[in-house]
C-alpha cells in the first residue's frame, strides 16, 4: 500500500476557547514543558522529575500519602485503578449515584464481582448524607464511593459528611475528584479520604493523558491484604508503585512528556496558591451566574450545591441545544458542552476550569450566548454583561 503524504494536513485545529466540561485551556508554559526533549524513563533527570511531580501532587491533594502518583491514562484509568485494586469478588461496595459518573462506578463494581449497594440521588442535586446513612444502615460495605463534582450535572456533594458516614461503618472512602481537584478544596487528609483519583485535563489545565491518584495507609493495607491478584496488570498499583517508589522497578514506560506537562501545571498552581485559585474559581462562577440570570435563564443546581468550575444552565423552552453550541464554536471559537444522560438536550454545561477561568472568557461566553439565543427568537434580558461586571467590581 502506498500513500501520498501531501494528502494529510499539518495539525492545526485553530484557536479554541475551551469552556466545556473538559478538556480546559492549557497554558503556553505547560505546552512548552511538554515539548521538552524526550528522555529515558529511568534517566536520572526524569527520576528527579518523578519525585518532584509526586511532591507537587501531594500538595495539590493536600495529603502526606506515600502512594500519590499519576496513573498513565486519563481520569477513567484512575477510576478503574482505584476500583480494580480495592474491590474483590464478593466485597460490598456502596456507590452514590447522582449523575453519569456515579453510574460508571457502579459498572466497575459489577465488573469486579462486587456486591453493589447503589444509592440513587436526584440528578442536579448533592447527595443527601441522611439518605446515604440510611442506605448502608445494618450493612458493612468495604467501600463508600462518591463523585465529589458530578460533571454531568454541576452538583457538588459534601465530602466531610460522607467521609464521616464511611468511617462510621469502617468503610474506605473513595472519591472521584476528576473535576474538583485544582479548582476547589479536596483536602484528602483533613477530610479523611482513603482513595481519590482525578484527571489532568480539568482544573489542573494540562492536556488529557494522566490521572493523579492517591491512596491512604488504610487503602494500601486493603491492597496488600487482597486474597487474589489485581485483575488488571497495567493498573496494578502494587506493581506501579514500585516504579514510582524507591525501588524504581520497571513496570511500563512512563509517558515522559506528559509528566513534564503535569509537573509544570501543578507548579503553576503552587505559584498561584490553592486558596487564591479556589477564590478565583468562585468569583468567576459568581459573575457568570449573574450574567446568565440577568438574561432570564436559570441554573439547574441550587446555589448552595453548585460547582464553581462546571455550570449547568437550563435550556429555555423553545430553544434548540445544538444550534446554540454550534454558533458559539463556529462564530466565536468557544466550546461548551451539552447535557448527558437524563440531562441530554436539557442543559448546557459551561466550564470555568483552571487556565480558562478568567474574566475574558466569562464576557465572551455571555456575549456569544446572547447572540445565539436572539437568533432563535428568544427574548434576552439586556444587562447580562453589566450584572457580571458588578460582581467583579464588588470583589
Short mmCIF file of C-alpha atoms in Angstrom, two decimals:
data_model
loop_
_atom_site.label_atom_id
_atom_site.label_comp_id
_atom_site.label_asym_id
_atom_site.label_seq_id
_atom_site.Cartn_x
_atom_site.Cartn_y
_atom_site.Cartn_z
CA UNK A 1 0.00 0.00 0.00
CA UNK A 2 1.30 3.47 -0.86
CA UNK A 3 0.05 6.83 0.31
CA UNK A 4 0.70 10.40 -0.68
CA UNK A 5 1.86 12.31 2.43
CA UNK A 6 0.66 15.54 0.81
CA UNK A 7 -2.93 14.43 1.32
CA UNK A 8 -2.51 14.79 5.07
CA UNK A 9 -2.64 18.27 6.54
CA UNK A 10 -0.37 19.53 9.27
CA UNK A 11 -2.13 19.54 12.62
CA UNK A 12 -3.68 22.98 13.09
CA UNK A 13 -7.07 22.95 14.82
CA UNK A 14 -7.10 26.73 15.16
CA UNK A 15 -7.69 28.70 18.32
CA UNK A 16 -10.37 27.41 20.66
CA UNK A 17 -11.71 28.72 23.96
CA UNK A 18 -12.43 25.58 25.95
CA UNK A 19 -15.40 26.26 28.22
CA UNK A 20 -16.92 22.82 28.10
CA UNK A 21 -16.76 20.06 30.71
CA UNK A 22 -13.13 19.35 29.75
CA UNK A 23 -10.51 19.49 28.48
CA UNK A 24 -9.75 23.04 29.57
CA UNK A 25 -7.39 25.60 28.09
CA UNK A 26 -3.69 24.86 28.56
CA UNK A 27 -1.06 27.49 29.38
CA UNK A 28 1.81 28.03 26.95
CA UNK A 29 4.13 27.20 29.85
CA UNK A 30 2.63 23.73 30.10
CA UNK A 31 2.79 23.18 26.35
CA UNK A 32 6.41 24.32 26.33
CA UNK A 33 7.28 21.88 29.11
CA UNK A 34 5.53 19.13 27.18
CA UNK A 35 7.70 19.90 24.15
CA UNK A 36 10.94 19.39 26.10
CA UNK A 37 13.25 16.61 24.86
CA UNK A 38 12.04 13.09 25.49
CA UNK A 39 14.50 11.06 27.55
CA UNK A 40 14.57 7.57 29.02
CA UNK A 41 12.06 6.61 31.68
CA UNK A 42 14.94 5.62 34.01
CA UNK A 43 17.15 8.58 33.14
CA UNK A 44 18.39 10.25 36.37
CA UNK A 45 16.89 13.57 35.30
CA UNK A 46 13.49 12.01 34.73
CA UNK A 47 13.65 10.20 38.06
CA UNK A 48 14.11 13.59 39.73
CA UNK A 49 11.13 14.93 37.76
CA UNK A 50 9.06 11.98 39.04
CA UNK A 51 9.96 12.82 42.64
CA UNK A 52 9.06 16.47 42.14
CA UNK A 53 5.80 15.57 40.45
CA UNK A 54 4.79 13.35 43.36
CA UNK A 55 5.56 16.11 45.86
CA UNK A 56 3.54 18.60 43.83
CA UNK A 57 0.60 16.17 43.65
CA UNK A 58 0.73 15.70 47.43
CA UNK A 59 0.49 19.47 47.74
CA UNK A 60 -2.46 19.52 45.34
CA UNK A 61 -4.33 16.67 47.05
CA UNK A 62 -3.32 18.12 50.46
CA UNK A 63 -2.01 14.78 51.66
CA UNK A 64 1.06 13.05 53.03
CA UNK A 65 0.13 9.76 51.33
CA UNK A 66 3.18 7.93 50.05
CA UNK A 67 1.27 6.43 47.14
CA UNK A 68 0.40 9.63 45.28
CA UNK A 69 1.20 9.24 41.60
CA UNK A 70 -0.08 10.00 38.11
CA UNK A 71 -1.56 6.87 36.52
CA UNK A 72 -0.70 6.56 32.82
CA UNK A 73 -4.11 7.16 31.29
CA UNK A 74 -6.99 9.63 31.50
CA UNK A 75 -9.25 10.11 34.52
CA UNK A 76 -11.20 6.98 33.63
CA UNK A 77 -7.97 4.99 34.06
CA UNK A 78 -7.62 6.47 37.54
CA UNK A 79 -11.19 5.46 38.34
CA UNK A 80 -10.55 1.93 37.13
CA UNK A 81 -7.24 1.75 39.01
CA UNK A 82 -8.97 2.56 42.29
CA UNK A 83 -11.71 0.00 41.84
CA UNK A 84 -9.65 -2.88 40.46
CA UNK A 85 -7.12 -2.51 43.26
CA UNK A 86 -9.60 -2.20 46.12
CA UNK A 87 -12.59 -4.34 45.08
CA UNK A 88 -12.52 -8.14 45.17
CA UNK A 89 -15.31 -10.57 44.27
CA UNK A 90 -17.94 -10.58 46.99
CA UNK A 91 -16.98 -7.21 48.51
CA UNK A 92 -19.90 -4.95 49.35
CA UNK A 93 -19.42 -1.53 47.76
CA UNK A 94 -21.80 1.40 48.28
CA UNK A 95 -21.86 3.87 45.40
CA UNK A 96 -23.60 7.25 45.41
CA UNK A 97 -25.25 7.98 42.05
CA UNK A 98 -26.47 11.46 41.20
CA UNK A 99 -25.23 11.62 37.61
CA UNK A 100 -23.46 9.82 34.79
CA UNK A 101 -20.15 9.32 36.52
CA UNK A 102 -21.67 7.60 39.53
CA UNK A 103 -23.19 5.04 37.17
CA UNK A 104 -19.70 4.32 35.81
CA UNK A 105 -18.53 3.48 39.31
CA UNK A 106 -21.42 1.03 39.60
CA UNK A 107 -20.41 -0.63 36.35
CA UNK A 108 -16.88 -1.16 37.66
CA UNK A 109 -18.12 -2.70 40.91
CA UNK A 110 -20.22 -5.17 38.94
CA UNK A 111 -17.35 -5.99 36.57
CA UNK A 112 -15.13 -6.76 39.57
CA UNK A 113 -17.71 -9.12 41.03
CA UNK A 114 -18.51 -6.85 43.96
CA UNK A 115 -21.90 -6.67 45.66
CA UNK A 116 -23.22 -3.27 44.68
CA UNK A 117 -25.20 -1.11 47.09
CA UNK A 118 -26.48 1.56 44.72
CA UNK A 119 -27.66 4.78 46.37
CA UNK A 120 -29.58 6.88 43.86
CA UNK A 121 -29.78 10.60 44.50
CA UNK A 122 -31.51 13.26 42.44
CA UNK A 123 -29.74 14.45 39.30
CA UNK A 124 -28.72 18.08 39.70
CA UNK A 125 -28.53 17.82 43.48
CA UNK A 126 -25.86 16.93 46.01
CA UNK A 127 -26.03 13.52 47.64
CA UNK A 128 -28.06 13.67 50.86
CA UNK A 129 -25.93 12.35 53.77
CA UNK A 130 -29.03 11.15 55.64
CA UNK A 131 -30.10 9.09 52.61
CA UNK A 132 -26.61 7.61 52.36
CA UNK A 133 -26.50 6.75 56.07
CA UNK A 134 -29.91 5.09 55.84
CA UNK A 135 -28.92 3.12 52.72
CA UNK A 136 -25.95 1.45 54.43
CA UNK A 137 -27.61 1.01 57.82
CA UNK A 138 -27.07 -2.54 59.01
CA UNK A 139 -24.56 -3.22 56.24
CA UNK A 140 -20.76 -3.35 56.29
CA UNK A 141 -19.55 -2.10 52.93
CA UNK A 142 -15.84 -2.27 52.27
CA UNK A 143 -16.04 1.00 50.30
CA UNK A 144 -18.30 4.03 50.12
CA UNK A 145 -17.71 5.83 46.80
CA UNK A 146 -18.91 9.24 45.65
CA UNK A 147 -18.33 11.68 42.81
CA UNK A 148 -17.31 14.93 44.50
CA UNK A 149 -18.01 17.14 41.48
CA UNK A 150 -20.56 15.50 39.21
CA UNK A 151 -19.54 16.78 35.79
CA UNK A 152 -22.77 15.72 34.14
CA UNK A 153 -24.95 17.93 36.38
CA UNK A 154 -22.79 20.59 38.06
CA UNK A 155 -23.65 19.38 41.58
CA UNK A 156 -21.17 19.14 44.45
CA UNK A 157 -21.59 16.54 47.21
CA UNK A 158 -20.40 17.13 50.81
CA UNK A 159 -17.19 15.17 51.32
CA UNK A 160 -16.79 15.77 55.04
CA UNK A 161 -20.26 14.44 55.91
CA UNK A 162 -19.94 11.43 53.61
CA UNK A 163 -16.46 10.62 54.92
CA UNK A 164 -17.82 10.52 58.47
CA UNK A 165 -20.55 8.10 57.37
CA UNK A 166 -18.00 5.85 55.64
CA UNK A 167 -15.80 5.66 58.70
CA UNK A 168 -18.77 5.01 61.00
CA UNK A 169 -19.04 1.60 59.32
CA UNK A 170 -15.26 1.19 58.88
CA UNK A 171 -15.51 1.56 55.10
CA UNK A 172 -12.88 3.03 52.84
CA UNK A 173 -13.96 6.42 51.47
CA UNK A 174 -13.30 6.60 47.71
CA UNK A 175 -13.71 9.92 45.88
CA UNK A 176 -13.90 10.89 42.22
CA UNK A 177 -12.15 14.28 42.19
CA UNK A 178 -11.74 14.48 38.42
CA UNK A 179 -13.43 17.85 38.06
CA UNK A 180 -12.85 19.30 41.52
CA UNK A 181 -9.09 18.85 42.05
CA UNK A 182 -7.29 22.13 41.46
CA UNK A 183 -10.47 24.19 41.40
CA UNK A 184 -11.89 23.68 44.89
CA UNK A 185 -10.74 22.11 48.11
CA UNK A 186 -10.42 18.34 48.22
CA UNK A 187 -8.15 18.13 51.33
CA UNK A 188 -7.59 14.38 51.33
CA UNK A 189 -6.02 14.03 54.78
CA UNK A 190 -8.23 16.51 56.63
CA UNK A 191 -11.46 15.14 55.15
CA UNK A 192 -10.41 11.52 55.65
CA UNK A 193 -10.40 10.33 52.05
CA UNK A 194 -8.85 6.88 51.63
CA UNK A 195 -8.57 6.82 47.84
CA UNK A 196 -9.07 9.54 45.26
CA UNK A 197 -8.50 9.96 41.55
CA UNK A 198 -8.57 12.90 39.20
CA UNK A 199 -7.68 13.89 35.65
CA UNK A 200 -5.16 16.32 34.26
CA UNK A 201 -7.48 17.98 31.74
CA UNK A 202 -9.94 19.78 34.01
CA UNK A 203 -8.92 22.37 36.64
CA UNK A 204 -5.27 21.31 36.51
CA UNK A 205 -5.23 22.67 32.92
CA UNK A 206 -2.91 20.07 31.47
CA UNK A 207 -3.65 18.03 28.32
CA UNK A 208 -5.58 14.80 28.96
CA UNK A 209 -3.48 11.70 29.43
CA UNK A 210 -2.67 11.25 33.12
CA UNK A 211 -4.79 10.55 36.18
CA UNK A 212 -3.45 11.62 39.59
CA UNK A 213 -4.38 9.11 42.29
CA UNK A 214 -3.68 8.90 46.00
CA UNK A 215 -4.10 6.01 48.47
CA UNK A 216 -4.12 6.33 52.26
CA UNK A 217 -2.43 3.83 54.57
CA UNK A 218 -5.80 2.13 55.09
CA UNK A 219 -6.27 1.78 51.34
CA UNK A 220 -2.75 0.42 50.96
CA UNK A 221 -3.45 -2.17 53.67
CA UNK A 222 -6.56 -3.26 51.79
CA UNK A 223 -4.47 -3.61 48.64
CA UNK A 224 -1.78 -5.59 50.44
CA UNK A 225 -4.34 -7.89 52.09
CA UNK A 226 -6.05 -8.92 48.86
CA UNK A 227 -6.86 -12.61 48.52
CA UNK A 228 -6.35 -12.60 44.75
CA UNK A 229 -4.09 -10.65 42.38
CA UNK A 230 -5.38 -7.39 40.94
CA UNK A 231 -7.31 -8.25 37.78
CA UNK A 232 -5.54 -5.58 35.72
CA UNK A 233 -1.80 -5.99 35.19
CA UNK A 234 -1.34 -2.48 33.79
CA UNK A 235 -3.23 -0.78 36.63
CA UNK A 236 -1.90 -2.92 39.50
CA UNK A 237 -0.81 -0.14 41.85
CA UNK A 238 1.24 -2.54 43.93
CA UNK A 239 3.45 -3.03 40.89
CA UNK A 240 3.25 0.53 39.57
CA UNK A 241 4.19 1.95 42.98
CA UNK A 242 7.46 0.01 42.83
CA UNK A 243 8.41 2.10 39.80
CA UNK A 244 7.35 5.39 41.39
CA UNK A 245 8.86 4.43 44.76
CA UNK A 246 12.44 3.94 45.89
CA UNK A 247 12.89 0.65 44.03
CA UNK A 248 12.42 2.19 40.56
CA UNK A 249 11.42 -1.26 39.37
CA UNK A 250 10.42 -1.11 35.72
CA UNK A 251 6.74 -1.72 35.10
CA UNK A 252 5.77 0.18 31.95
CA UNK A 253 7.27 3.05 30.00
CA UNK A 254 6.01 6.25 31.56
CA UNK A 255 4.59 8.97 29.28
CA UNK A 256 7.66 11.17 29.80
CA UNK A 257 6.43 14.36 28.18
CA UNK A 258 3.02 14.20 29.82
CA UNK A 259 4.73 14.03 33.20
CA UNK A 260 6.73 17.15 32.24
CA UNK A 261 3.45 18.88 31.45
CA UNK A 262 1.76 17.80 34.68
CA UNK A 263 4.73 18.93 36.74
CA UNK A 264 4.59 22.40 35.17
CA UNK A 265 0.81 22.66 35.51
CA UNK A 266 0.88 21.88 39.22
CA UNK A 267 3.93 24.12 39.68
CA UNK A 268 1.78 26.95 38.30
CA UNK A 269 -0.96 26.07 40.78
CA UNK A 270 1.57 26.22 43.60
CA UNK A 271 2.72 29.66 42.41
CA UNK A 272 -0.86 30.94 42.48
CA UNK A 273 -1.63 29.29 45.83
CA UNK A 274 -4.52 26.94 46.48
CA UNK A 275 -6.71 29.44 48.34
CA UNK A 276 -6.20 32.09 45.66
CA UNK A 277 -7.04 29.57 42.97
CA UNK A 278 -10.19 28.40 44.74
CA UNK A 279 -11.26 32.03 45.23
CA UNK A 280 -10.68 32.77 41.53
CA UNK A 281 -12.96 29.91 40.51
CA UNK A 282 -15.68 31.06 42.94
CA UNK A 283 -15.51 34.67 41.73
CA UNK A 284 -15.77 33.90 38.02
CA UNK A 285 -18.52 31.37 38.65
CA UNK A 286 -20.49 34.01 40.54
CA UNK A 287 -20.03 36.53 37.71
CA UNK A 288 -21.09 34.03 35.06
CA UNK A 289 -24.21 33.07 37.02
CA UNK A 290 -25.11 36.75 37.49
CA UNK A 291 -24.89 37.29 33.74
CA UNK A 292 -26.87 34.16 32.92
CA UNK A 293 -29.65 35.05 35.34
CA UNK A 294 -29.75 38.63 34.05
CA UNK A 295 -30.60 37.14 30.64
CA UNK A 296 -33.61 35.48 32.23
CA UNK A 297 -32.09 31.99 32.24
CA UNK A 298 -31.81 29.71 35.26
CA UNK A 299 -29.19 27.43 36.75
CA UNK A 300 -30.03 23.76 37.25
CA UNK A 301 -28.38 23.23 40.64
CA UNK A 302 -29.43 25.09 43.82
CA UNK A 303 -26.90 27.75 44.77
CA UNK A 304 -25.56 26.02 47.90
CA UNK A 305 -24.85 22.81 45.94
CA UNK A 306 -23.28 24.26 42.77
CA UNK A 307 -19.80 23.64 41.49
CA UNK A 308 -17.77 26.75 40.70
CA UNK A 309 -15.99 25.15 37.75
CA UNK A 310 -18.92 23.44 35.97
CA UNK A 311 -22.07 25.48 35.44
CA UNK A 312 -25.24 23.71 34.33
CA UNK A 313 -27.66 26.12 32.64
CA UNK A 314 -31.24 25.05 31.91
CA UNK A 315 -32.04 25.36 28.20
CA UNK A 316 -35.13 27.60 27.81
CA UNK A 317 -38.29 26.19 26.28
CA UNK A 318 -38.33 26.54 22.52
CA UNK A 319 -34.55 26.74 22.19
CA UNK A 320 -32.63 24.03 20.35
CA UNK A 321 -29.46 22.87 22.09
CA UNK A 322 -27.06 22.06 19.27
CA UNK A 323 -27.52 25.20 17.13
CA UNK A 324 -26.50 27.33 20.11
CA UNK A 325 -23.38 25.29 20.72
CA UNK A 326 -22.58 25.24 17.01
CA UNK A 327 -22.85 29.03 16.75
CA UNK A 328 -20.57 29.53 19.76
CA UNK A 329 -17.98 27.21 18.26
CA UNK A 330 -18.16 28.37 14.65
CA UNK A 331 -18.52 32.12 15.23
CA UNK A 332 -16.58 32.58 18.46
CA UNK A 333 -14.29 29.55 18.60
CA UNK A 334 -15.84 28.81 22.00
CA UNK A 335 -16.74 25.29 23.13
CA UNK A 336 -19.38 24.45 25.71
CA UNK A 337 -20.92 21.06 26.47
CA UNK A 338 -24.38 19.63 26.08
CA UNK A 339 -26.20 17.52 28.61
CA UNK A 340 -25.57 13.84 29.34
CA UNK A 341 -27.94 11.07 30.34
CA UNK A 342 -31.15 12.44 31.87
CA UNK A 343 -29.99 15.97 31.06
CA UNK A 344 -29.35 15.41 27.33
CA UNK A 345 -30.93 18.27 25.39
CA UNK A 346 -31.99 19.97 28.63
CA UNK A 347 -28.84 21.74 29.84
CA UNK A 348 -25.68 23.44 28.69
CA UNK A 349 -22.57 22.61 30.67
CA UNK A 350 -20.22 25.58 30.84
CA UNK A 351 -16.76 25.08 32.28
CA UNK A 352 -14.65 27.64 34.11
CA UNK A 353 -11.66 25.43 34.76
CA UNK A 354 -8.11 26.36 35.60
CA UNK A 355 -6.49 28.44 32.87
CA UNK A 356 -9.91 29.01 31.21
CA UNK A 357 -11.35 30.56 34.37
CA UNK A 358 -10.88 34.23 33.51
CA UNK A 359 -12.89 37.42 33.05
CA UNK A 360 -12.35 37.50 29.28
CA UNK A 361 -13.96 34.08 28.88
CA UNK A 362 -16.93 34.98 31.08
CA UNK A 363 -17.73 38.01 28.90
CA UNK A 364 -17.03 36.17 25.65
CA UNK A 365 -19.46 33.42 26.62
CA UNK A 366 -22.21 35.77 27.77
CA UNK A 367 -21.92 37.84 24.59
CA UNK A 368 -21.99 34.79 22.34
CA UNK A 369 -24.87 33.15 24.21
CA UNK A 370 -26.95 36.32 23.91
CA UNK A 371 -26.46 36.39 20.13
CA UNK A 372 -27.21 32.67 19.80
CA UNK A 373 -30.45 32.95 21.78
CA UNK A 374 -31.61 36.02 19.88
CA UNK A 375 -31.06 34.22 16.56
CA UNK A 376 -33.59 31.62 17.73
CA UNK A 377 -36.08 34.34 18.64
CA UNK A 378 -35.59 34.15 22.39
CA UNK A 379 -36.05 37.37 24.34
CA UNK A 380 -32.92 38.07 26.39
CA UNK A 381 -32.51 40.45 29.32
CA UNK A 382 -30.40 43.49 28.39
CA UNK A 383 -27.98 43.71 31.31
CA UNK A 384 -26.04 40.42 31.34
CA UNK A 385 -22.59 41.97 30.95
CA UNK A 386 -23.39 44.68 33.47
CA UNK A 387 -24.51 42.08 36.02
CA UNK A 388 -21.28 40.14 35.58
CA UNK A 389 -19.18 43.29 35.80
CA UNK A 390 -20.91 44.27 39.04
CA UNK A 391 -19.70 41.02 40.61
CA UNK A 392 -16.12 41.73 39.59
CA UNK A 393 -16.32 45.29 40.89
CA UNK A 394 -17.55 44.09 44.28
CA UNK A 395 -14.70 41.59 44.64
#
